[in-house]
Amino acid sequence: MTEIPEAFSFSHTKQPSGGVHDGVVTDVLCPFCGCLCDDIKVTVTAGTITGVENACTLGAQKFLADTGRLPKPIRRDEDGWHEISYDEAIEYCVEILKNANRPLLYGWSSSLTEAQAIGVHIAELIGGVIDSTSTVCHGPSILAIQEVGHPGCTLGQVKNRADVIVYWGANPTDAHPRHMSRYSTYVDAYFMHNSFRDRKIIVVDVRRTATADIADEFLQITPGGDYALASALRAIVRGRDDVVPAEVSGISKVQMMQVAEMLKNAKFGAVFFGLGVAMTRGKYKNVRNAIELVDELNRFTKCTITAMRGHWNVYGSNEVFTWISGYPYGIDYSRGIAYYNPGETTSADLLARREVDAAVIVGSDVGAHFPRACCEHLASIPTVLIDPYPSATTHLSTVQIPTAVNGIDAEPGTAYRMDGIPLQTRQVLPCTTHFTDYEIFSRIYARLKEEKGA
Amino acid sequence: MMRVTLTMKPRSNPFLPIEAEQIIPENFIGSRQVMVYEGNKEHSLLNICVIRRDGNVNTPENVSLILRGDWSRVKRVGEYMSSGTIVVEGDIGMHCGNFMRAGKIEIRGNADAWLGREMRGGVIVCHGDAGDYCGSGYRGEKRGMRGGSIEVMGNVGEFAAEYLTGGSVAVHGNAGCFAGVEMRGGYLTIDGDAILPAANMVAGECVVKGRVLEMVPTFERVGEENGMIVYHGDIANRGKGRLIVRSTSRTE
Ligand code: SF4
């Protein structure tokens, strides 16, 4: 990452520092989902991306449909939106944060880890709350891991060794389209003779998804039935099938016995779970139960479990927040020390209870994903959105500051794959029009330090 | 007896949370200044409420705190309390009675989440409803409430008595999902209905006198007592707890 000089002036035009105007960039990291595919090939013609190879539709769209970016920061007043300079936008941000009683810094999953780190320092300086999008996705999975640990492994291990794969409450065909071709179902394994044919796929879901269509065993459970099914499978695996009723969560005991046998007989089992487990009734207890099932299976064979992290660098936000504060998300610095209690210090709860009096939303769309009460509150307080594109959250904000897009025209930095592997992004295009979020947060932090005399 | 009445003043932003762990009887003996946090700013308690003292005593067991006005956003009242009484005339915010060791807290309204979190002793009576995690542990903690008693006249939210390890929690209304989940000991009684009670329990006793709307499938029926069905479990967790229910949706 380039060092930000103390006297950095946002009034100056940004100098291009990388990327190509014409040519092909290889080994590009896809900036879309948690798979962080790092084999993308991008063709640039006259400063525009004209071709993308190896990416799935979602990833290709991210590169090719990179239109509609906000050209400059904007501010809303009684007459509507007006363009302002980066310096003015940053001063506004500093102004609302420096004296706020309950400031919230939310989002961060589209940011590089370098920018996330500055975010934590800002939260500490202003006595605010910093939270990432994991609060509305795999936050419960982290709670479960804090209770019972995490028998995990890298995706490379799964690719080369796993002969039984379980997708539970996850539909990678639609949400992580290259997951199966790079790491599981369709990929050649180094330690298997005929991996494509020998590998067995089990899918657990409430509806028949495209992923379920290619499964060897599909368990169509009743909504909210994940916990009970995991309990039943745990009892069966440990030989206490006598207590399990004839049907659990819509699944017959015969099928549960069959699945338990497949899992026990695996040479290497890999369970992937999605929000169908982590964000349905029971939340972290569902995930905990799935982890304990995997623990039980490890008495018979090797088995691992991994969350299907969705938002690009959400895993990085949890890593960075934990290095610095000791906690992975929902960190409250209001008393100068880090405090963490999901349900109390997490964004949706803070906004619904109308505690927050100033907010900075970073690269995420609260307006599209949070409950109405949260959006209403956000619209009633000074809110700065830091995001390259206008979104539903723009309408809730008073100022929006556009940034360069990480992985496209932002300078290289670090992002974490869903299995906790840090990878370096590439800069595909040169950028002279937008500052990166790292630059913007460095500037905000420097100005807040001046204001606070820190 | 000394009666100390704390009457909340009107606040410019009534939604801002206040953290007030110093509101325990022993801190009102003598002239000690009690501090609270409102958002990220520290104030004297005098900034947020009017304090009136009637009587004068030397020992905290003879101190009775009366909380009057809107205390629904005030957290951690009674934290580490070891004697005396607190009476909340209306609602109280989160974490009331955290780590309480002795004494009594009476809440005449509703209590927000984490009532009596990791309580060690003493008595809490809530005349209204209590939020989620009533009588539970902190995140990642392996043992929740370890002693004392909590009685809730109304309903409780989800995950009540999670990791209950000692003491008793009595709910006269209904319980949300996962009451008594991960129980390690102690007694949980629910007079109303419950959903997936005592899941993954290891020890202790959970009694549901209303309906169990959904039952964890890995409890073993071992008999009947006083017209109620007795289960052992949670078998999935090699548990040896007792779950006693009047009726369940489970088909054996
Ligand atoms: S699977 Fe995810 S990371 Fe890979 S190309 Fe598709 S969107 Fe990008």
XYZ file of C-alpha atoms and ligand atoms in Angstrom:
714
model
C 0.000 0.000 0.000
C 1.331 3.479 -0.762
C 2.087 5.496 2.343
C -0.182 8.529 2.701
C 1.967 11.618 3.274
C 0.961 13.818 6.199
C 0.312 16.800 3.908
C -1.728 14.836 1.364
C -4.063 17.217 -0.376
C -7.305 15.936 -1.733
C -7.624 19.076 -3.807
C -4.924 17.798 -6.137
C -5.705 15.491 -9.010
C -4.863 11.942 -8.132
C -1.824 10.593 -9.959
C -2.183 7.224 -11.687
C -0.071 4.617 -9.902
C -0.766 1.331 -11.677
C -3.086 -0.574 -13.983
C -2.921 -0.629 -17.795
C -4.479 1.546 -20.470
C -4.206 -1.169 -23.112
C -3.288 -4.794 -22.584
C -4.090 -7.956 -20.637
C -3.783 -8.316 -16.866
C -3.513 -11.897 -15.599
C -4.003 -13.523 -12.181
C -6.496 -10.840 -11.244
C -8.470 -11.341 -8.045
C -12.212 -11.219 -8.601
C -13.703 -8.454 -6.418
C -17.147 -9.980 -6.008
C -17.748 -12.966 -3.728
C -15.928 -14.721 -0.892
C -14.362 -17.286 -3.257
C -11.889 -14.576 -4.334
C -11.022 -16.449 -7.532
C -7.459 -15.376 -8.347
C -7.133 -16.672 -11.901
C -9.097 -13.999 -13.747
C -7.709 -12.589 -16.994
C -8.843 -9.071 -17.884
C -8.399 -7.361 -21.264
C -8.241 -3.563 -21.285
C -8.682 -1.530 -24.474
C -8.254 2.240 -24.448
C -8.757 2.395 -20.682
C -11.932 0.292 -20.705
C -12.347 -3.348 -19.705
C -13.376 -5.190 -22.856
C -12.847 -8.827 -21.925
C -12.886 -11.087 -18.860
C -11.822 -14.728 -18.862
C -12.316 -17.415 -16.204
C -14.792 -15.417 -14.107
C -18.373 -16.554 -13.560
C -21.268 -14.358 -14.672
C -21.315 -12.496 -11.370
C -17.589 -11.787 -11.451
C -17.569 -10.863 -15.147
C -20.416 -8.427 -14.583
C -18.475 -6.761 -11.803
C -15.675 -5.965 -14.284
C -17.677 -5.388 -17.458
C -20.711 -3.568 -16.097
C -18.619 -1.124 -14.093
C -20.796 1.809 -15.085
C -22.827 4.397 -13.241
C -20.106 5.351 -10.807
C -20.578 8.585 -8.963
C -18.038 10.994 -10.506
C -17.534 13.194 -7.436
C -18.643 13.458 -3.810
C -22.168 14.790 -3.387
C -23.999 16.496 -0.561
C -27.709 16.920 -0.015
C -29.348 20.101 1.198
C -32.881 21.515 0.932
C -32.415 22.015 -2.832
C -31.304 18.452 -3.526
C -27.903 16.955 -4.293
C -24.839 19.060 -5.153
C -21.316 18.053 -6.122
C -18.662 18.937 -3.561
C -14.908 18.367 -3.426
C -13.235 15.462 -1.648
C -11.872 17.915 0.909
C -15.337 19.283 1.680
C -16.795 15.795 1.944
C -14.062 14.693 4.300
C -14.449 17.776 6.461
C -18.162 17.040 6.742
C -17.381 13.486 7.796
C -14.891 14.707 10.426
C -17.401 17.252 11.675
C -20.190 14.722 12.280
C -17.889 12.145 13.856
C -15.770 14.231 16.175
C -18.471 15.117 18.715
C -20.982 12.328 18.135
C -22.181 10.474 21.229
C -22.863 7.154 19.497
C -21.201 7.119 16.056
C -21.427 3.994 13.914
C -18.971 2.881 11.218
C -20.624 0.070 9.280
C -19.873 -1.984 6.173
C -16.198 -2.650 5.373
C -16.548 -5.904 3.459
C -15.737 -4.322 0.086
C -12.706 -2.584 1.586
C -9.141 -3.820 1.687
C -7.829 -4.971 5.040
C -5.535 -1.927 5.093
C -8.565 0.403 5.041
C -10.409 -1.763 7.575
C -7.512 -1.349 10.004
C -7.768 2.434 9.800
C -11.505 2.100 10.432
C -10.848 0.384 13.761
C -8.422 3.135 14.763
C -11.030 5.771 13.884
C -13.668 3.960 15.963
C -11.309 3.853 18.931
C -10.436 7.527 18.567
C -14.038 8.744 18.445
C -15.512 6.241 20.932
C -17.699 4.718 18.244
C -18.995 1.346 17.168
C -17.415 -0.439 14.204
C -19.312 -3.280 12.608
C -19.020 -5.188 9.362
C -21.594 -6.820 7.126
C -20.997 -10.102 8.959
C -23.546 -8.765 11.443
C -26.229 -9.540 8.835
C -24.606 -12.645 7.350
C -22.218 -15.072 9.075
C -21.987 -13.235 12.411
C -23.845 -16.131 14.074
C -21.277 -18.564 12.649
C -18.561 -16.646 14.480
C -20.564 -16.825 17.712
C -20.809 -20.582 17.278
C -17.067 -20.854 16.633
C -16.431 -18.862 19.807
C -18.472 -21.467 21.688
C -17.109 -24.702 20.279
C -14.171 -23.927 18.001
C -13.761 -24.509 14.298
C -12.645 -27.769 12.698
C -11.779 -26.038 9.417
C -9.266 -26.285 6.604
C -8.306 -24.449 3.442
C -10.242 -24.838 0.210
C -7.102 -26.398 -1.269
C -7.405 -29.285 1.208
C -11.045 -29.767 0.246
C -10.206 -29.687 -3.463
C -7.486 -32.309 -3.206
C -8.873 -34.643 -0.551
C -12.616 -34.399 0.093
C -14.682 -37.310 -1.219
C -17.939 -36.350 0.506
C -19.101 -32.736 0.249
C -22.117 -31.332 2.069
C -23.753 -28.036 1.101
C -26.126 -27.134 3.924
C -28.388 -24.093 3.535
C -26.173 -22.896 0.706
C -26.673 -22.713 -3.044
C -23.256 -22.154 -4.613
C -24.573 -22.616 -8.149
C -26.241 -19.230 -7.824
C -24.316 -17.469 -5.067
C -20.694 -18.672 -5.448
C -20.792 -20.010 -9.003
C -17.165 -21.196 -9.262
C -17.020 -22.773 -5.803
C -17.896 -26.210 -7.130
C -15.625 -26.049 -10.160
C -12.606 -24.691 -8.285
C -12.815 -26.380 -4.921
C -15.308 -29.216 -4.706
C -17.731 -31.057 -6.955
C -16.138 -30.823 -10.386
C -12.465 -30.260 -9.708
C -9.685 -32.847 -10.110
C -8.297 -33.900 -6.749
C -4.596 -34.593 -6.324
C -5.193 -37.467 -3.913
C -8.112 -39.196 -5.667
C -8.074 -41.410 -8.751
C -11.350 -40.434 -10.292
C -12.468 -37.518 -8.222
C -15.399 -36.387 -10.326
C -17.029 -39.845 -10.201
C -15.936 -40.885 -6.738
C -17.006 -37.738 -4.949
C -20.424 -37.752 -3.293
C -22.480 -34.599 -2.850
C -25.085 -34.141 -0.125
C -27.330 -31.075 -0.182
C -29.553 -29.940 2.694
C -31.984 -27.180 1.870
C -35.582 -26.118 2.290
C -36.144 -26.040 -1.478
C -34.823 -27.883 -4.512
C -32.115 -25.548 -5.749
C -29.847 -25.875 -8.780
C -27.210 -27.275 -6.405
C -29.685 -29.851 -5.092
C -30.202 -31.043 -8.663
C -26.656 -32.399 -8.857
C -26.667 -33.950 -5.381
C -26.314 -37.680 -4.687
C -28.467 -37.168 -1.575
C -30.862 -34.276 -1.201
C -32.425 -33.662 2.203
C -35.325 -31.276 1.772
C -35.943 -30.108 5.309
C -38.810 -28.106 6.694
C -37.962 -24.416 7.243
C -36.365 -23.931 10.662
C -35.580 -27.639 10.943
C -31.777 -27.391 10.721
C -31.127 -27.642 14.454
C -33.264 -30.714 14.972
C -31.746 -32.462 11.944
C -28.185 -31.793 13.152
C -29.092 -33.142 16.616
C -30.605 -36.277 15.105
C -27.551 -36.877 12.893
C -25.248 -36.406 15.905
C -27.182 -39.017 17.860
C -27.147 -41.444 14.902
C -23.417 -40.983 14.298
C -22.687 -41.795 17.922
C -24.845 -44.929 17.737
C -27.929 -43.662 19.568
C -30.352 -43.879 16.657
C -32.759 -45.619 19.068
C -33.850 -42.225 20.450
C -34.378 -40.596 17.065
C -38.022 -40.463 15.910
C -39.105 -41.860 12.535
C -39.002 -38.421 10.970
C -37.141 -35.249 11.877
C -37.623 -31.916 10.090
C -39.310 -33.686 7.207
C -36.480 -36.200 6.731
C -37.088 -39.905 7.254
C -34.949 -41.816 9.710
C -33.930 -44.138 6.855
C -32.469 -41.245 4.878
C -30.769 -39.801 7.962
C -29.155 -43.201 8.665
C -27.998 -43.371 5.039
C -26.465 -39.902 5.177
C -24.800 -40.577 8.539
C -23.262 -43.718 7.035
C -22.006 -41.799 3.962
C -20.391 -39.228 6.237
C -18.808 -41.813 8.537
C -17.437 -43.770 5.584
C -15.940 -40.716 3.895
C -12.151 -40.557 3.673
C -12.426 -36.802 4.014
C -15.718 -34.985 4.507
C -16.195 -31.269 3.951
C -19.309 -29.425 5.115
C -20.082 -26.003 3.652
C -22.929 -24.067 5.194
C -24.654 -20.876 4.177
C -27.119 -18.389 5.548
C -29.834 -21.042 5.395
C -28.196 -22.332 8.577
C -26.703 -19.179 10.089
C -29.591 -16.788 9.561
C -32.659 -18.925 10.166
C -34.327 -19.723 13.471
C -31.734 -20.727 16.030
C -28.961 -18.932 14.139
C -25.686 -19.613 15.961
C -27.131 -22.639 17.699
C -27.738 -24.207 14.272
C -24.131 -23.559 13.313
C -22.891 -24.821 16.661
C -24.884 -28.014 16.210
C -23.432 -28.482 12.713
C -19.917 -27.960 14.107
C -20.597 -30.490 16.859
C -21.818 -32.948 14.225
C -18.506 -32.481 12.440
C -16.678 -32.976 15.764
C -18.579 -36.222 16.261
C -17.669 -37.371 12.737
C -14.001 -36.749 13.500
C -14.185 -39.717 15.883
C -14.590 -41.838 12.729
C -12.932 -39.950 9.890
C -11.540 -36.586 8.882
C -14.261 -33.974 8.473
C -14.155 -30.184 8.264
C -16.666 -27.341 8.143
C -16.489 -23.975 6.378
C -18.857 -21.025 6.160
C -19.773 -19.882 2.648
C -18.782 -16.267 3.195
C -20.541 -14.097 0.645
C -19.455 -10.463 0.644
C -15.978 -10.262 -0.881
C -13.572 -9.331 1.981
C -15.963 -9.898 4.875
C -13.603 -12.511 6.284
C -10.846 -9.885 6.221
C -12.978 -7.518 8.290
C -13.348 -10.163 10.993
C -9.602 -10.881 10.912
C -8.533 -7.256 11.051
C -11.044 -6.267 13.723
C -9.933 -9.208 15.837
C -6.204 -8.468 15.505
C -6.731 -4.947 16.716
C -9.642 -5.118 19.149
C -9.909 -8.798 20.089
C -13.416 -9.040 18.611
C -14.597 -9.863 15.099
C -17.486 -7.421 14.535
C -19.932 -5.212 16.465
C -17.152 -3.601 18.506
C -18.168 -0.779 20.816
C -15.430 1.659 21.869
C -17.776 4.058 23.665
C -15.904 3.585 26.938
C -12.468 3.645 25.373
C -12.005 -0.121 25.529
C -13.386 -2.661 23.114
C -16.686 -4.290 24.102
C -18.564 -6.796 21.979
C -22.015 -8.230 22.337
C -23.965 -9.089 19.182
C -27.584 -8.141 19.756
C -26.457 -5.122 21.742
C -23.530 -3.632 19.813
C -24.439 -4.697 16.278
C -25.623 -2.228 13.649
C -29.172 -3.373 13.054
C -29.855 -3.405 16.798
C -28.259 0.005 17.372
C -30.183 1.557 14.499
C -33.497 -0.074 15.395
C -33.121 1.240 18.955
C -32.270 4.696 17.486
C -29.072 4.960 19.516
C -26.814 6.087 16.674
C -26.395 9.849 16.155
C -23.919 9.837 13.228
C -23.084 7.088 10.764
C -20.541 6.258 8.099
C -21.559 3.429 5.799
C -18.725 1.869 3.814
C -19.281 -0.105 0.621
C -22.535 -1.741 1.607
C -26.183 -1.119 0.988
C -28.026 -0.700 4.270
C -30.961 0.854 2.425
C -31.526 -2.364 0.510
C -30.869 -4.881 3.275
C -31.741 -3.514 6.705
C -35.199 -3.401 8.296
C -37.294 -0.349 7.638
C -36.935 1.044 11.192
C -33.133 1.041 10.785
C -33.338 2.851 7.437
C -35.737 5.425 8.844
C -33.350 6.186 11.671
C -30.371 6.384 9.339
C -32.255 8.924 7.223
C -32.884 11.057 10.314
C -29.214 11.448 11.354
C -26.097 12.740 9.558
C -24.976 9.806 7.416
C -22.004 9.589 5.062
C -21.933 6.833 2.475
C -18.501 5.872 1.140
C -19.192 3.816 -1.958
C -18.287 4.019 -5.661
C -21.879 3.640 -6.812
C -25.203 5.287 -5.943
C -27.421 2.804 -4.112
C -30.559 2.677 -1.992
C -28.378 3.918 0.887
C -27.604 7.102 -1.084
C -31.202 8.140 -0.427
C -30.681 7.772 3.318
C -27.415 9.732 3.339
C -26.467 13.383 3.569
C -23.103 12.988 1.826
C -21.726 10.298 -0.481
C -18.026 9.965 -1.216
C -17.201 7.768 -4.226
C -14.028 5.695 -4.185
C -11.957 3.737 -6.647
C -13.152 0.116 -6.847
C -10.929 -2.311 -4.980
C -9.681 -4.977 -7.353
C -10.351 -2.838 -10.446
C -8.796 0.622 -10.269
C -7.699 0.865 -6.641
C -4.056 0.237 -5.771
C -3.298 -3.365 -4.741
C -3.999 -4.464 -1.188
C -5.068 -7.504 0.812
C -8.340 -9.400 0.917
C -9.259 -12.689 2.651
C -10.862 -15.686 0.978
C -13.715 -17.490 2.776
C -11.269 -20.038 4.220
C -9.073 -17.363 5.792
C -6.380 -17.199 3.110
C -5.096 -13.650 2.501
C -4.587 -12.753 -1.162
C -3.199 -9.704 -2.928
C -5.508 -7.765 -5.253
C -4.364 -6.428 -8.628
C -4.964 -3.053 -10.119
C -6.422 -3.469 -13.592
C -7.106 0.124 -14.610
C -5.232 3.313 -13.794
C -7.321 5.733 -11.775
C -7.052 9.506 -11.811
C -10.559 10.446 -10.784
C -11.279 8.685 -7.505
C -9.399 8.205 -4.274
C -9.335 4.782 -2.687
C -11.124 4.081 0.576
C -7.703 3.601 2.138
C -6.721 7.122 1.127
C -10.024 8.574 2.275
C -9.937 6.885 5.684
C -6.290 7.813 6.163
C -7.263 11.402 5.578
C -10.300 11.245 7.892
C -8.184 9.629 10.601
C -5.438 12.251 10.281
C -7.975 15.060 10.494
C -9.777 13.523 13.473
C -6.451 13.147 15.274
C -5.803 16.846 14.684
C -9.271 17.760 15.951
C -8.974 15.569 19.032
C -5.388 16.635 19.689
C -4.394 12.975 19.677
C -33.030 1.866 56.501
C -31.947 4.398 53.928
C -34.148 4.979 50.945
C -32.472 6.580 47.941
C -34.792 7.683 45.158
C -33.266 8.271 41.728
C -35.678 10.147 39.475
C -34.630 10.291 35.828
C -34.480 13.777 34.327
C -35.793 14.477 30.806
C -32.974 13.839 28.311
C -32.281 15.638 25.043
C -31.742 12.270 23.322
C -33.721 9.667 25.259
C -32.512 6.897 22.923
C -28.855 7.201 23.906
C -27.871 4.243 26.070
C -26.582 4.886 29.572
C -24.219 2.456 31.277
C -24.669 2.651 35.029
C -22.914 -0.254 36.704
C -22.132 1.996 39.656
C -25.821 2.027 40.613
C -25.597 -0.524 43.428
C -26.631 0.081 47.062
C -23.118 0.256 48.539
C -22.184 3.225 46.349
C -24.864 5.396 47.983
C -23.398 5.257 51.479
C -21.410 8.385 52.246
C -20.673 11.033 49.653
C -19.070 9.021 46.886
C -19.667 10.451 43.419
C -21.435 7.971 41.162
C -20.475 8.183 37.487
C -22.304 6.910 34.402
C -21.605 6.795 30.674
C -24.174 8.309 28.328
C -23.102 7.148 24.876
C -19.348 7.794 24.871
C -19.410 10.644 27.425
C -18.865 10.161 31.145
C -21.071 12.168 33.522
C -21.967 12.356 37.161
C -25.199 10.521 37.945
C -26.522 13.927 39.017
C -26.525 14.991 35.357
C -29.132 12.406 34.449
C -31.265 12.097 37.565
C -32.349 13.780 40.769
C -31.149 11.966 43.875
C -33.118 12.101 47.112
C -31.911 10.373 50.270
C -34.201 9.550 53.200
C -32.383 8.212 56.245
C -28.748 7.452 56.880
C -27.086 4.064 57.333
C -23.596 2.592 57.361
C -24.202 -0.797 55.779
C -25.381 -1.506 52.245
C -27.879 -4.185 53.288
C -29.994 -1.383 54.737
C -29.945 0.641 51.508
C -32.921 0.569 49.196
C -32.604 2.238 45.802
C -35.808 3.308 44.060
C -35.498 4.001 40.317
C -38.262 6.262 39.078
C -38.968 7.553 35.563
C -37.697 6.086 32.289
C -34.814 3.689 32.956
C -35.477 1.539 29.912
C -32.238 2.661 28.219
C -30.086 2.330 31.318
C -27.866 -0.743 31.285
C -25.973 -2.665 33.940
C -27.935 -1.416 36.972
C -27.120 -3.690 39.911
C -23.986 -5.179 38.318
C -21.913 -7.062 40.909
C -24.502 -6.095 43.550
C -23.793 -7.843 46.834
C -26.428 -6.526 49.261
C -29.381 -4.183 49.718
C -32.333 -3.789 47.376
C -33.121 -2.051 44.114
C -36.700 -1.374 43.101
C -37.291 -0.268 39.507
C -40.720 1.284 39.277
C -40.943 0.963 35.466
C -38.868 -0.773 32.800
C -35.146 -1.389 33.043
C -32.481 -1.614 30.327
C -30.132 -4.443 29.406
C -27.849 -6.358 31.740
C -29.701 -5.556 34.955
C -28.124 -7.601 37.761
C -25.068 -8.794 35.776
C -22.881 -10.965 38.018
C -25.109 -10.162 41.008
C -23.988 -11.947 44.201
C -26.630 -11.108 46.814
C -29.451 -8.698 47.591
C -32.702 -8.235 45.712
C -33.773 -6.462 42.529
C -37.469 -5.942 41.904
C -38.587 -4.683 38.490
C -42.197 -3.549 38.334
C -42.176 -3.190 34.536
C -40.302 -5.100 31.827
C -36.621 -5.947 31.717
C -34.551 -5.736 28.567
C -32.163 -8.475 27.440
C -29.518 -10.209 29.574
C -31.396 -9.855 32.872
C -29.255 -11.450 35.606
C -26.479 -12.412 33.214
C -24.014 -14.756 34.930
C -25.690 -14.097 38.258
C -24.022 -15.814 41.235
C -26.578 -15.225 44.016
C -29.420 -12.995 45.223
C -32.949 -12.590 43.929
C -34.408 -10.884 40.867
C -38.160 -10.543 40.436
C -39.497 -9.059 37.207
C -43.222 -8.344 37.213
C -43.426 -7.816 33.443
C -41.672 -9.542 30.545
C -37.933 -10.111 30.214
C -36.036 -9.908 26.920
C -33.700 -12.418 25.295
C -30.938 -14.159 27.252
C -32.618 -13.829 30.656
C -30.329 -15.597 33.173
C -27.759 -16.538 30.543
C -24.003 -16.220 30.068
C -21.893 -13.762 28.114
C -20.865 -14.603 24.538
C -18.562 -17.592 24.431
C -18.792 -18.105 28.218
C -19.113 -21.783 29.132
C -21.154 -21.196 32.285
C -24.069 -18.798 32.614
C -26.019 -18.107 35.773
C -24.462 -20.012 38.668
C -26.643 -19.212 41.683
C -29.529 -17.149 43.005
C -32.995 -16.960 41.543
C -34.817 -15.102 38.793
C -38.593 -15.021 38.664
C -40.344 -13.494 35.640
C -44.090 -13.044 35.911
C -44.555 -12.512 32.162
C -42.840 -13.969 29.106
C -39.145 -14.265 28.309
C -37.459 -13.879 24.931
C -35.153 -16.358 23.228
C -32.216 -18.236 24.752
C -33.441 -17.765 28.354
C -31.193 -19.538 30.872
C -28.636 -20.391 28.193
C -25.759 -22.227 29.886
C -27.662 -22.211 33.193
C -25.254 -23.821 35.654
C -26.763 -23.201 39.089
C -29.646 -21.437 40.790
C -33.162 -21.226 39.407
C -35.058 -19.393 36.700
C -38.856 -19.425 36.897
C -40.922 -18.076 34.014
C -44.652 -17.781 34.594
C -45.450 -16.935 30.977
C -44.112 -18.343 27.704
C -40.498 -18.731 26.653
C -39.102 -18.053 23.178
C -36.946 -20.551 21.301
C -34.098 -22.394 22.968
C -34.872 -21.757 26.647
C -32.343 -23.702 28.722
C -30.086 -24.383 25.737
C -26.693 -25.807 26.826
C -27.882 -26.142 30.455
C -25.120 -27.354 32.758
C -27.142 -27.481 35.984
C -29.736 -25.543 37.967
C -33.517 -25.451 37.549
C -35.580 -23.841 34.836
C -39.356 -23.874 35.052
C -41.647 -22.478 32.393
C -45.343 -22.303 33.241
C -46.338 -21.417 29.685
C -45.259 -22.722 26.286
C -41.745 -23.283 24.993
C -40.060 -24.061 21.676
C -37.055 -26.421 21.543
C -36.380 -26.223 25.311
C -33.197 -27.562 26.934
C -31.495 -28.242 23.590
C -28.002 -29.699 23.959
C -28.341 -29.766 27.762
C -25.733 -31.631 29.771
C -27.215 -31.508 33.271
C -29.852 -29.737 35.346
C -33.633 -29.846 35.168
C -36.024 -28.051 32.854
C -39.767 -28.264 33.476
C -42.302 -27.018 30.922
C -45.848 -26.937 32.276
C -47.435 -25.506 29.137
C -47.000 -26.925 25.650
C -43.692 -27.795 24.051
C -44.463 -26.549 20.576
C -41.346 -28.162 19.134
C -39.119 -30.693 20.798
C -35.459 -31.477 20.144
C -35.558 -35.051 18.764
C -32.686 -36.399 20.823
C -34.263 -36.701 24.262
C -34.974 -40.186 25.601
C -38.314 -40.784 27.256
C -37.707 -42.475 30.607
C -41.069 -42.350 32.360
C -43.730 -40.212 33.936
C -43.882 -38.190 37.143
C -46.972 -36.479 38.516
C -48.715 -36.722 35.170
C -45.773 -35.245 33.277
C -43.414 -36.935 30.821
C -39.779 -37.237 31.858
C -36.982 -37.235 29.280
C -33.222 -37.617 29.648
C -30.740 -35.884 27.415
C -29.652 -34.247 25.322
C -28.429 -37.583 23.939
C -26.790 -35.806 20.968
C -24.533 -34.131 23.522
C -24.092 -37.184 25.797
C -26.154 -35.152 28.271
C -27.640 -36.401 31.527
C -30.140 -33.603 32.137
C -33.854 -33.958 32.859
C -36.522 -32.403 30.670
C -40.011 -32.726 32.150
C -42.938 -31.703 29.996
C -46.705 -31.822 30.218
C -47.366 -32.144 26.521
C -45.305 -32.160 23.376
C -45.875 -32.162 19.643
C -43.368 -35.026 19.387
C -44.561 -38.367 18.081
C -42.608 -41.200 19.668
S -17.142 -17.433 -7.910
Fe -17.107 -15.455 -6.851
S -14.965 -14.833 -6.819
Fe -15.161 -16.489 -8.346
S -15.464 -15.417 -10.275
Fe -17.509 -15.867 -9.456
S -18.063 -14.028 -8.280
Fe -15.874 -13.932 -8.654
